[in-house]
Coordinates of C-alpha atoms in Angstrom, one line a residue:
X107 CA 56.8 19.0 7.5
X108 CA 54.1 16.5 6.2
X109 CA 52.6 16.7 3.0
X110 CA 49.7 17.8 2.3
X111 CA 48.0 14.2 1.7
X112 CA 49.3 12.9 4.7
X113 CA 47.8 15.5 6.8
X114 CA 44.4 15.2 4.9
X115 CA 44.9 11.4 5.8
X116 CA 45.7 12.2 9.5
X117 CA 42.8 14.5 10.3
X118 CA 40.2 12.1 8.5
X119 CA 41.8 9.2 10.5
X120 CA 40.7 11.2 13.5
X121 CA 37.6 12.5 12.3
X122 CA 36.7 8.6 11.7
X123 CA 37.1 7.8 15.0
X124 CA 35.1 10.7 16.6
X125 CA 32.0 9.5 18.2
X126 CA 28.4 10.7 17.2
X127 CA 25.7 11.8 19.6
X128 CA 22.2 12.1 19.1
X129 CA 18.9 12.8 20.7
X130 CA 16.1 11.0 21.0
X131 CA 12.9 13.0 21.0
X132 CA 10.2 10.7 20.7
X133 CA 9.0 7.5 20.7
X134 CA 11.2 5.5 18.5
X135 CA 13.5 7.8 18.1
X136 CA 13.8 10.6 15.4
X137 CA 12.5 8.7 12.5
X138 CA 10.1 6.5 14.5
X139 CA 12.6 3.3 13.7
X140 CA 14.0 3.1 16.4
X141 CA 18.0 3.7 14.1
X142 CA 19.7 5.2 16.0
X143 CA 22.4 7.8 13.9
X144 CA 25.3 7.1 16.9
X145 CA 28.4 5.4 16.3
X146 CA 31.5 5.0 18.2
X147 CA 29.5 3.2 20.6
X148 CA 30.9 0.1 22.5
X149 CA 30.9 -3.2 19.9
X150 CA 31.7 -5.2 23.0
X151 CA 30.6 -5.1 26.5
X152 CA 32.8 -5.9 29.3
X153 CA 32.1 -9.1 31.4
X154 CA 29.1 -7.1 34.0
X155 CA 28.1 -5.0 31.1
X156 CA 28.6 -1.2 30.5
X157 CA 29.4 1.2 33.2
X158 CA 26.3 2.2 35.5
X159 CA 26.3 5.6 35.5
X160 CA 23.1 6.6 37.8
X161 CA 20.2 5.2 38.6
X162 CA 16.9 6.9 39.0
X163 CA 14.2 5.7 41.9
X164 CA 11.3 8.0 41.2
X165 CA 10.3 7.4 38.0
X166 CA 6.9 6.7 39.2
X167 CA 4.3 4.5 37.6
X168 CA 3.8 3.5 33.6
X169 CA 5.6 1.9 30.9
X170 CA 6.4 5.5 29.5
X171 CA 10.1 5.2 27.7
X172 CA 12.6 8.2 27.7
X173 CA 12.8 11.0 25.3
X174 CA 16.4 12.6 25.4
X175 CA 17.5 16.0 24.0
X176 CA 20.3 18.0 25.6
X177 CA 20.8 17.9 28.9
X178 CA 16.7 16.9 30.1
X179 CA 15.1 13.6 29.7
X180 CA 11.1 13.5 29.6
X181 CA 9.3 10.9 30.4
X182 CA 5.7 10.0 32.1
X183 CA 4.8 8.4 35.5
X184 CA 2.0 7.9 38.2
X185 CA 2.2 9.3 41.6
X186 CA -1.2 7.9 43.7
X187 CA -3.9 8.9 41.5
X188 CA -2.6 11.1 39.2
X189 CA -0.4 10.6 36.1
X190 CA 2.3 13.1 35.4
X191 CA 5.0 14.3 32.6
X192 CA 8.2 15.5 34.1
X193 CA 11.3 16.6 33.1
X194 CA 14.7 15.0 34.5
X195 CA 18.1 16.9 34.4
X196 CA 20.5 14.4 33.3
X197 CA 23.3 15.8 34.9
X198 CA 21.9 15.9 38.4
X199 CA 19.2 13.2 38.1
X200 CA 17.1 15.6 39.9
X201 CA 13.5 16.6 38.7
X202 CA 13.1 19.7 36.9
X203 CA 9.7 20.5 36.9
X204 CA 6.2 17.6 36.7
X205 CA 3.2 18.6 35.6
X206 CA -0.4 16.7 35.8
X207 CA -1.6 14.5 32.2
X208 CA -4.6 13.1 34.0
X209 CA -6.1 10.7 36.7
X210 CA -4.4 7.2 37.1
X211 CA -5.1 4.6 34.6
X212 CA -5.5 1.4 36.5
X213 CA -5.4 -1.6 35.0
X214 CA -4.6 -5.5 35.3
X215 CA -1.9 -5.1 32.9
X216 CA 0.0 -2.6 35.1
X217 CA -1.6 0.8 36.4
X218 CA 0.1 3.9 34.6
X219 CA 0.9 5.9 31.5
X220 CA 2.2 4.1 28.4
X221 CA 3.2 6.6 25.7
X222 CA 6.4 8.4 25.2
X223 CA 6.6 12.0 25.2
X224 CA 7.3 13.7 21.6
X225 CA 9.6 16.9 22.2
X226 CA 9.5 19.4 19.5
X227 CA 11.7 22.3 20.1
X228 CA 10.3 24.4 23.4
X229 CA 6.8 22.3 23.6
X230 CA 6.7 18.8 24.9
X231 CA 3.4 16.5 23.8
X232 CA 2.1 13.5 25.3
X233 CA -0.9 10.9 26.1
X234 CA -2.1 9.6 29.5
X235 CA -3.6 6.3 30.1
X236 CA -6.7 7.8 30.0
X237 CA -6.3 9.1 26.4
X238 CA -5.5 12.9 27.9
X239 CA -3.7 14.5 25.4
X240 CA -1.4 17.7 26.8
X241 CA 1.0 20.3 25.8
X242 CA 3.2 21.9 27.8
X243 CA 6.7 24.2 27.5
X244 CA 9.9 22.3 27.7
X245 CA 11.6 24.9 30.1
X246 CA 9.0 25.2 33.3
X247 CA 6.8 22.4 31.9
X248 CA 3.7 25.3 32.2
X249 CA 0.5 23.7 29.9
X250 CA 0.3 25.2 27.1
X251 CA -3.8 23.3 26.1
X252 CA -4.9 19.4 26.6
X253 CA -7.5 17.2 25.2
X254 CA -9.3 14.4 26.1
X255 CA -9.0 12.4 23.0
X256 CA -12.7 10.2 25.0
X257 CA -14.4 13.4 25.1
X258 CA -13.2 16.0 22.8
X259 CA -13.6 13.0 19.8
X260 CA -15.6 10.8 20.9
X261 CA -12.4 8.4 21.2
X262 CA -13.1 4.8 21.6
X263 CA -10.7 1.8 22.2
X264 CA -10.3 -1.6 20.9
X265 CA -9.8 -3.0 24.3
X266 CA -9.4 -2.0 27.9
X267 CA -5.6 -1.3 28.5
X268 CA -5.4 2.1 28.2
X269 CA -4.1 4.9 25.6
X270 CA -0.6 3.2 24.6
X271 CA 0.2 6.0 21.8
X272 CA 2.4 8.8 21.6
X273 CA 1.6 11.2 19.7
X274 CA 3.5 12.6 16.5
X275 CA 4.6 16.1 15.3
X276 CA 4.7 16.9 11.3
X277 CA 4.9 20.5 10.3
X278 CA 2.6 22.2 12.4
X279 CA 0.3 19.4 12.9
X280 CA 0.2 17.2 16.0
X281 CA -1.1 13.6 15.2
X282 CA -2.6 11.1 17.1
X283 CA -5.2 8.6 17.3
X284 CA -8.2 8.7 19.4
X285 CA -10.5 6.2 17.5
X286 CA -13.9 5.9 17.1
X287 CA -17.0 6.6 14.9
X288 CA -16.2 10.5 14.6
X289 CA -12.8 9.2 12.9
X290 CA -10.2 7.2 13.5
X291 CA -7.1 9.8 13.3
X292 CA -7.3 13.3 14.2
X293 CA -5.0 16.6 13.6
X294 CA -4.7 19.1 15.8
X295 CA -2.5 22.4 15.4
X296 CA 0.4 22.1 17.4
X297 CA 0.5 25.6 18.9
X298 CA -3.1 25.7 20.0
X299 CA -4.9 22.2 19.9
X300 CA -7.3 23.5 17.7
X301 CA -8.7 20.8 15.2
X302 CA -7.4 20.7 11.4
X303 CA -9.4 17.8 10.6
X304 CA -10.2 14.6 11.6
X305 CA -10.2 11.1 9.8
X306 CA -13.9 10.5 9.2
X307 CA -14.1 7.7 6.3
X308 CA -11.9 5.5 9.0
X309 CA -14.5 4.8 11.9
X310 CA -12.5 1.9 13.4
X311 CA -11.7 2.1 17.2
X312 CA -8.0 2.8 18.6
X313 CA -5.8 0.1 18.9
X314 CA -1.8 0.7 20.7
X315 CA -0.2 1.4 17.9
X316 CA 1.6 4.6 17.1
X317 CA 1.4 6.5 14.0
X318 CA 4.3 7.0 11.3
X319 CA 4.3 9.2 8.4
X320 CA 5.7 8.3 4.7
X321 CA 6.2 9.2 1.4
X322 CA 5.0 6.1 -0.3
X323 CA 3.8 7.0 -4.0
X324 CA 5.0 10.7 -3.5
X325 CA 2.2 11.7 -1.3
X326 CA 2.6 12.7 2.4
X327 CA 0.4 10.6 4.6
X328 CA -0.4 8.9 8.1
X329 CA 0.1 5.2 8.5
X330 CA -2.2 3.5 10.8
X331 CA -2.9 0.1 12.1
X332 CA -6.1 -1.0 14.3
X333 CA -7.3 -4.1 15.3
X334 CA -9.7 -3.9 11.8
X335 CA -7.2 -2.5 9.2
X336 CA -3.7 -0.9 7.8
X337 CA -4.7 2.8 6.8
X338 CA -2.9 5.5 4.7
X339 CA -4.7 9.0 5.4
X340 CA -3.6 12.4 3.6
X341 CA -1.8 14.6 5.3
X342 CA -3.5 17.7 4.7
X343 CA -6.8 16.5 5.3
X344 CA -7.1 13.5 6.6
X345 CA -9.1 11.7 3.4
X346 CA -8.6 8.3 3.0
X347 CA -5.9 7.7 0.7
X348 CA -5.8 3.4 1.3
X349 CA -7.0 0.5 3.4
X350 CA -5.9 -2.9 4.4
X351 CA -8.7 -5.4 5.9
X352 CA -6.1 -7.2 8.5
X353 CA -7.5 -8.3 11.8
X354 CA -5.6 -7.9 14.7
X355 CA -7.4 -9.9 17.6
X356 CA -7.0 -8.7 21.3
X357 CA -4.6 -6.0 21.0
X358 CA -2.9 -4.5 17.8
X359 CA 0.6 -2.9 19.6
X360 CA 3.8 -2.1 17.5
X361 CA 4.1 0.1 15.5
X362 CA 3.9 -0.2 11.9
X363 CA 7.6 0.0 9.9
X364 CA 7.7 1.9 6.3
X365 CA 10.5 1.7 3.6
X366 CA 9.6 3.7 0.2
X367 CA 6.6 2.1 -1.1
X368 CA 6.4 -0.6 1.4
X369 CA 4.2 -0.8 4.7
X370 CA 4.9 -3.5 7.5
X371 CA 3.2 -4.6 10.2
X372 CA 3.4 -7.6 12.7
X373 CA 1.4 -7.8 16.1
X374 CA 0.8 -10.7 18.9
X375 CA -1.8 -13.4 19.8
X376 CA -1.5 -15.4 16.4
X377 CA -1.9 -12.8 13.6
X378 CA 1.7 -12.8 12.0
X379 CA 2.9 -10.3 9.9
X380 CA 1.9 -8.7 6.6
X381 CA 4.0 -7.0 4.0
X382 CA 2.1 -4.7 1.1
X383 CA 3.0 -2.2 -1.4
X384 CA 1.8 0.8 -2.2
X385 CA 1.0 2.1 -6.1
X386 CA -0.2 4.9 -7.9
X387 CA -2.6 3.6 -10.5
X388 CA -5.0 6.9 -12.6
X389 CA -4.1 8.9 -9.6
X390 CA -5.3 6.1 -6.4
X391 CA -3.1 4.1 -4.5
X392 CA -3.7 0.8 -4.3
X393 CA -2.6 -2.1 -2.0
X394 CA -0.9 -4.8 -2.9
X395 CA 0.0 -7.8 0.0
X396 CA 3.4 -9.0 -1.0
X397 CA 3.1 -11.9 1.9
X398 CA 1.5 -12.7 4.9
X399 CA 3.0 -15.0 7.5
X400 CA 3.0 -16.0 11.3
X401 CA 7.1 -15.9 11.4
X402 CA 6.6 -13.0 13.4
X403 CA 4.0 -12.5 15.3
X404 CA 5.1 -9.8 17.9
X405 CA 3.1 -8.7 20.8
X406 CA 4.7 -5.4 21.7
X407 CA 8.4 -5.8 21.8
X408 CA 8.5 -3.9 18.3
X409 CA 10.6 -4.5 15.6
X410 CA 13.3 -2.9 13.8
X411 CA 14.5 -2.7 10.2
X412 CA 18.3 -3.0 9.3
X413 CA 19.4 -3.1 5.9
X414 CA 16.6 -5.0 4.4
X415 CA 16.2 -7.6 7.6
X416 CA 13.7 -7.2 10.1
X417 CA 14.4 -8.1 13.5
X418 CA 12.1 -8.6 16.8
X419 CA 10.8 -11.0 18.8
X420 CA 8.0 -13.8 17.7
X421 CA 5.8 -14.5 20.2
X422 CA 3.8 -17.4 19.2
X423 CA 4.2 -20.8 21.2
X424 CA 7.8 -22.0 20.6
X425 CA 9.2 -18.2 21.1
X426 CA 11.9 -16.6 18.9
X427 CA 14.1 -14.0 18.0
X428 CA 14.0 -13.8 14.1
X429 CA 15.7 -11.9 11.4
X430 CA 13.2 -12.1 8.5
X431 CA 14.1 -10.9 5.1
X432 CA 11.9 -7.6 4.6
X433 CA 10.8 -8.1 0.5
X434 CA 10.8 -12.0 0.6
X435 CA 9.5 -12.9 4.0
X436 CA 12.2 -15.3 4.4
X437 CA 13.8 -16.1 8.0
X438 CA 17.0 -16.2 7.7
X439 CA 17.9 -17.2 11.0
X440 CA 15.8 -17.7 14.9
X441 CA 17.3 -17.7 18.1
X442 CA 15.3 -19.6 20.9
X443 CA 13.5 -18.1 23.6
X444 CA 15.8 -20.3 25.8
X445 CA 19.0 -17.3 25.0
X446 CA 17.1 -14.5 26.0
X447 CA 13.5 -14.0 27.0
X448 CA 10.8 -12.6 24.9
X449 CA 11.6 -8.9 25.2
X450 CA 12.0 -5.1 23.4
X451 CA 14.4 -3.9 21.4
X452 CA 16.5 -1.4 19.6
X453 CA 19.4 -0.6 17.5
X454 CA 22.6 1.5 17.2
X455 CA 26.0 1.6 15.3
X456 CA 25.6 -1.9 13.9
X457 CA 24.6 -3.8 17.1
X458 CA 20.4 -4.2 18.7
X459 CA 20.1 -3.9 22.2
X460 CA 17.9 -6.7 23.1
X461 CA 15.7 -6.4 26.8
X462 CA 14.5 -9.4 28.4
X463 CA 10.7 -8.8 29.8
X464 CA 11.2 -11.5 32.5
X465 CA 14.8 -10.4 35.0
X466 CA 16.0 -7.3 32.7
X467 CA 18.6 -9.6 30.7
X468 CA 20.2 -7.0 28.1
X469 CA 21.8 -8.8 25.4
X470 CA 23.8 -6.8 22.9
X471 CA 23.8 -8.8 19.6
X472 CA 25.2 -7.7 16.0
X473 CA 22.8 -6.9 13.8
X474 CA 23.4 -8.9 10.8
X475 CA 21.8 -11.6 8.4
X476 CA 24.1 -14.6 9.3
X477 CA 22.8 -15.5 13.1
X478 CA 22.6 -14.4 16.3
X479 CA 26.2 -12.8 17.2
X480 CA 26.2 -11.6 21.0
X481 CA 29.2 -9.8 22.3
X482 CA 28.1 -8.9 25.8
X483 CA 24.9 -9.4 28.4
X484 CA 24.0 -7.9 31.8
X485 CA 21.3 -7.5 34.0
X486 CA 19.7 -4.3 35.5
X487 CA 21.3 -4.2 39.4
X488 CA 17.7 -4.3 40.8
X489 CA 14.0 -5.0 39.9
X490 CA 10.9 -2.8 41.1
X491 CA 9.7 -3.4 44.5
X492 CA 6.3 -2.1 43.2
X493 CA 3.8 -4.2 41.9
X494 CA 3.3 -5.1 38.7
X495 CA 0.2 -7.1 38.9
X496 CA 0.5 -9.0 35.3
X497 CA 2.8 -6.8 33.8
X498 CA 6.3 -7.3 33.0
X499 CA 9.4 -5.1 32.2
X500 CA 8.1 -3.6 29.1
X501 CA 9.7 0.1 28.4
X502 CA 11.8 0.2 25.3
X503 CA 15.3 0.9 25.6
X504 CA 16.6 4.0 24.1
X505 CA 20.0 5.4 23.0
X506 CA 20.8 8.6 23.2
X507 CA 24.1 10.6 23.3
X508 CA 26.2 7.9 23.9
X509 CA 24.4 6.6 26.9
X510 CA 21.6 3.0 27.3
X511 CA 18.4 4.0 29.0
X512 CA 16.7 1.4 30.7
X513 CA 13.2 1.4 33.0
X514 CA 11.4 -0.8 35.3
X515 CA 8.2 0.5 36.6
X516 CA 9.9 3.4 38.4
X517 CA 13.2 2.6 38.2
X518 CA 15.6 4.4 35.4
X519 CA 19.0 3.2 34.6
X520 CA 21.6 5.0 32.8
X521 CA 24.7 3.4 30.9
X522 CA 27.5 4.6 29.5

């Protein structure tokens, strides 16, 4: 008979090696980082990639990336002039139910919706193109109330491509911006849709961004960019708690990253990056910018944070993947455009899943300080047939219980 000690030893050998599953419900996954919690997840691809599991033709219209939990996958998509959110059964790849956001966004860009749906236990939220915000039951997909975050707030963008946000769930608040002079950021109750308050000391119009919620300085609040500022509203109310002057010319898009007292944010067309930290002084918080620099200047590809390094595409003229220190600013390594194409990203059990905007080039790379490490590449078995106009393959990859989403247009693919 074994010992004691050696059977401890056996059974955490085996628990060691026992792979972790978890959902994705929203956009960026459960912490809005896009970290995935999964390990025992492939560290090397075979030569053609992962195993193809399914693939998914009628995904419809839109950018809209996956939100996983269970056995359903919820996304959004455009069907002639109407945009819908639907539910997909993962184990038959057939359509569960689809219900009606709004009318068609149409655009140069790409016609469709953009945000990802938020899933909090049996209601699912989400945002059209058009800024139509709904609620509906996770089980039938039935509405439960909607909003038009143009009309019901007066809503106003920063520029003409379309509501990009999805929304997020704290407590029993639903957040979201619909910009504008009425205020910036509004809170709705979850249940009902009924307003809790709205942001009206921050009149600046919405930009693509995505909100995220922090701790910083021991105070629970909403972190915002625009194309005029970083903002920090409470989150009881809505008060102004901080704000950042930083513009953000044509389109502000990812979605800002926070660690502690820190706030990041990066977006495209030559603005760079900014890093700034957050004090209590007499009971304020006050801003301080740590650095600002054009290392990273990322359009919409988003970026992720991984023990202290941030990774992500820079899209300025030469074109690089970077790992930037987070507290310094410091690059401490670029890969050339050349290796992969500009493109989205995300990460899981020690590796980023890299996704080439041009053919669909997924490049699975270690996530570490040192360099770019690849150990495996493939390309999506088939592009769209619909047209894209100016757009390219822009919806985030997601991993979620041990499988790779990937979209194009209307086109899902699912790896193992």
């Amino acid at each position: 008979m074994k010992k004691p000690s050696l059977l401890l030893a056996s059974f955490l050998f085996v628990l060691g090696g026992v792979a972790v599953a978890a959902d994705w419900p929203q956009w960026r996954g459960p912490n809005r980082d896009d970290i995935s919690k999964e390990t025992g997840l492939l560290n090397e691809w075979p030569k053609d990639g992962p195993k193809l599991l399914w693939t998914f033709t009628d995904a419809g219209v839109g950018y809209s990336a996956p939100a996983v939990v269970g056995d359903r996958l919820y996304t959004q998509g455009a069907e002639g002039d109407k945009e819908f959110i639907y539910a997909l059964d993962l184990k038959t790849q057939k359509k569960v139910w689809s219900t009606e956001v709004g009318s068609l966004l149409k655009n140069n860009w790409g016609d469709g919706p953009r945000g990802t749906p938020t899933v909090d236990g049996t209601l699912i939220y989400a945002i059209g193109g058009q800024g139509n915000l709904i609620c509906v039951k996770a089980d039938t997909g039935a509405k439960v109330w909607s909003k038009s975050l143009q009309n019901d707030f007066n809503g106003a963008m920063m520029s003409g491509w379309g509501y990009t946000e999805s929304p997020l769930v704290d407590g029993d608040q639903l957040v979201c911006t619909p910009g504008g002079g009425k205020g910036t950021l509004v809170a709705l109750n979850k249940k009902t849709g009924e307003v809790i308050w709205q942001s009206n000391e921050v009149a600046d119009k919405a930009a693509y961004c995505s909100i995220v919620a922090s701790e910083a300085c021991g105070v629970r609040q909403y972190v915002q960019m625009t194309g005029e500022d970083i903002v920090g509203v409470d989150a009881k109310d809505g008060h102004l708690l901080w704000k950042f002057p930083r513009k953000g010319p044509t389109a502000a898009i990812p979605t800002p990253i926070v660690s502690g007292n820190y706030v990041f944010v990066t977006s495209g067309y030559n603005a760079g990056c900014n890093l700034l930290e957050l004090s209590k002084v007499n009971d304020k918080i006050e801003v301080k910018e740590v650095y600002k620099n054009k290392q990273i200047s990322n359009k919409h590809g988003g970026v992720v944070l991984v023990d202290h390094f941030l990774y992500g595409f820079d899209g300025n003229e030469a074109g690089n993947w970077v790992c930037q220190e987070l507290k310094t600013g410091n690059v401490a390594w670029t890969e050339p455009k050349e290796t992969l194409a500009m493109g989205c990203l995300t990460y899981a059990d020690g590796h980023l899943y890299c996704y080439g905007e041009d053919d669909g080039t997924v490049v699975l790379v270690e996530a570490n300080s040192k360099g770019w490490k690849e150990t495996g590449r493939f390309k999506i078995p088939q592009q769209t047939k619909l047209k894209r106009k100016s757009g390219k393959i822009w919806t985030h990859p997601v991993v979620a219980n041990g499988k790779l989403y990937l979209r194009d247009l209307d086109l899902i693919f699912c790896y193992d």
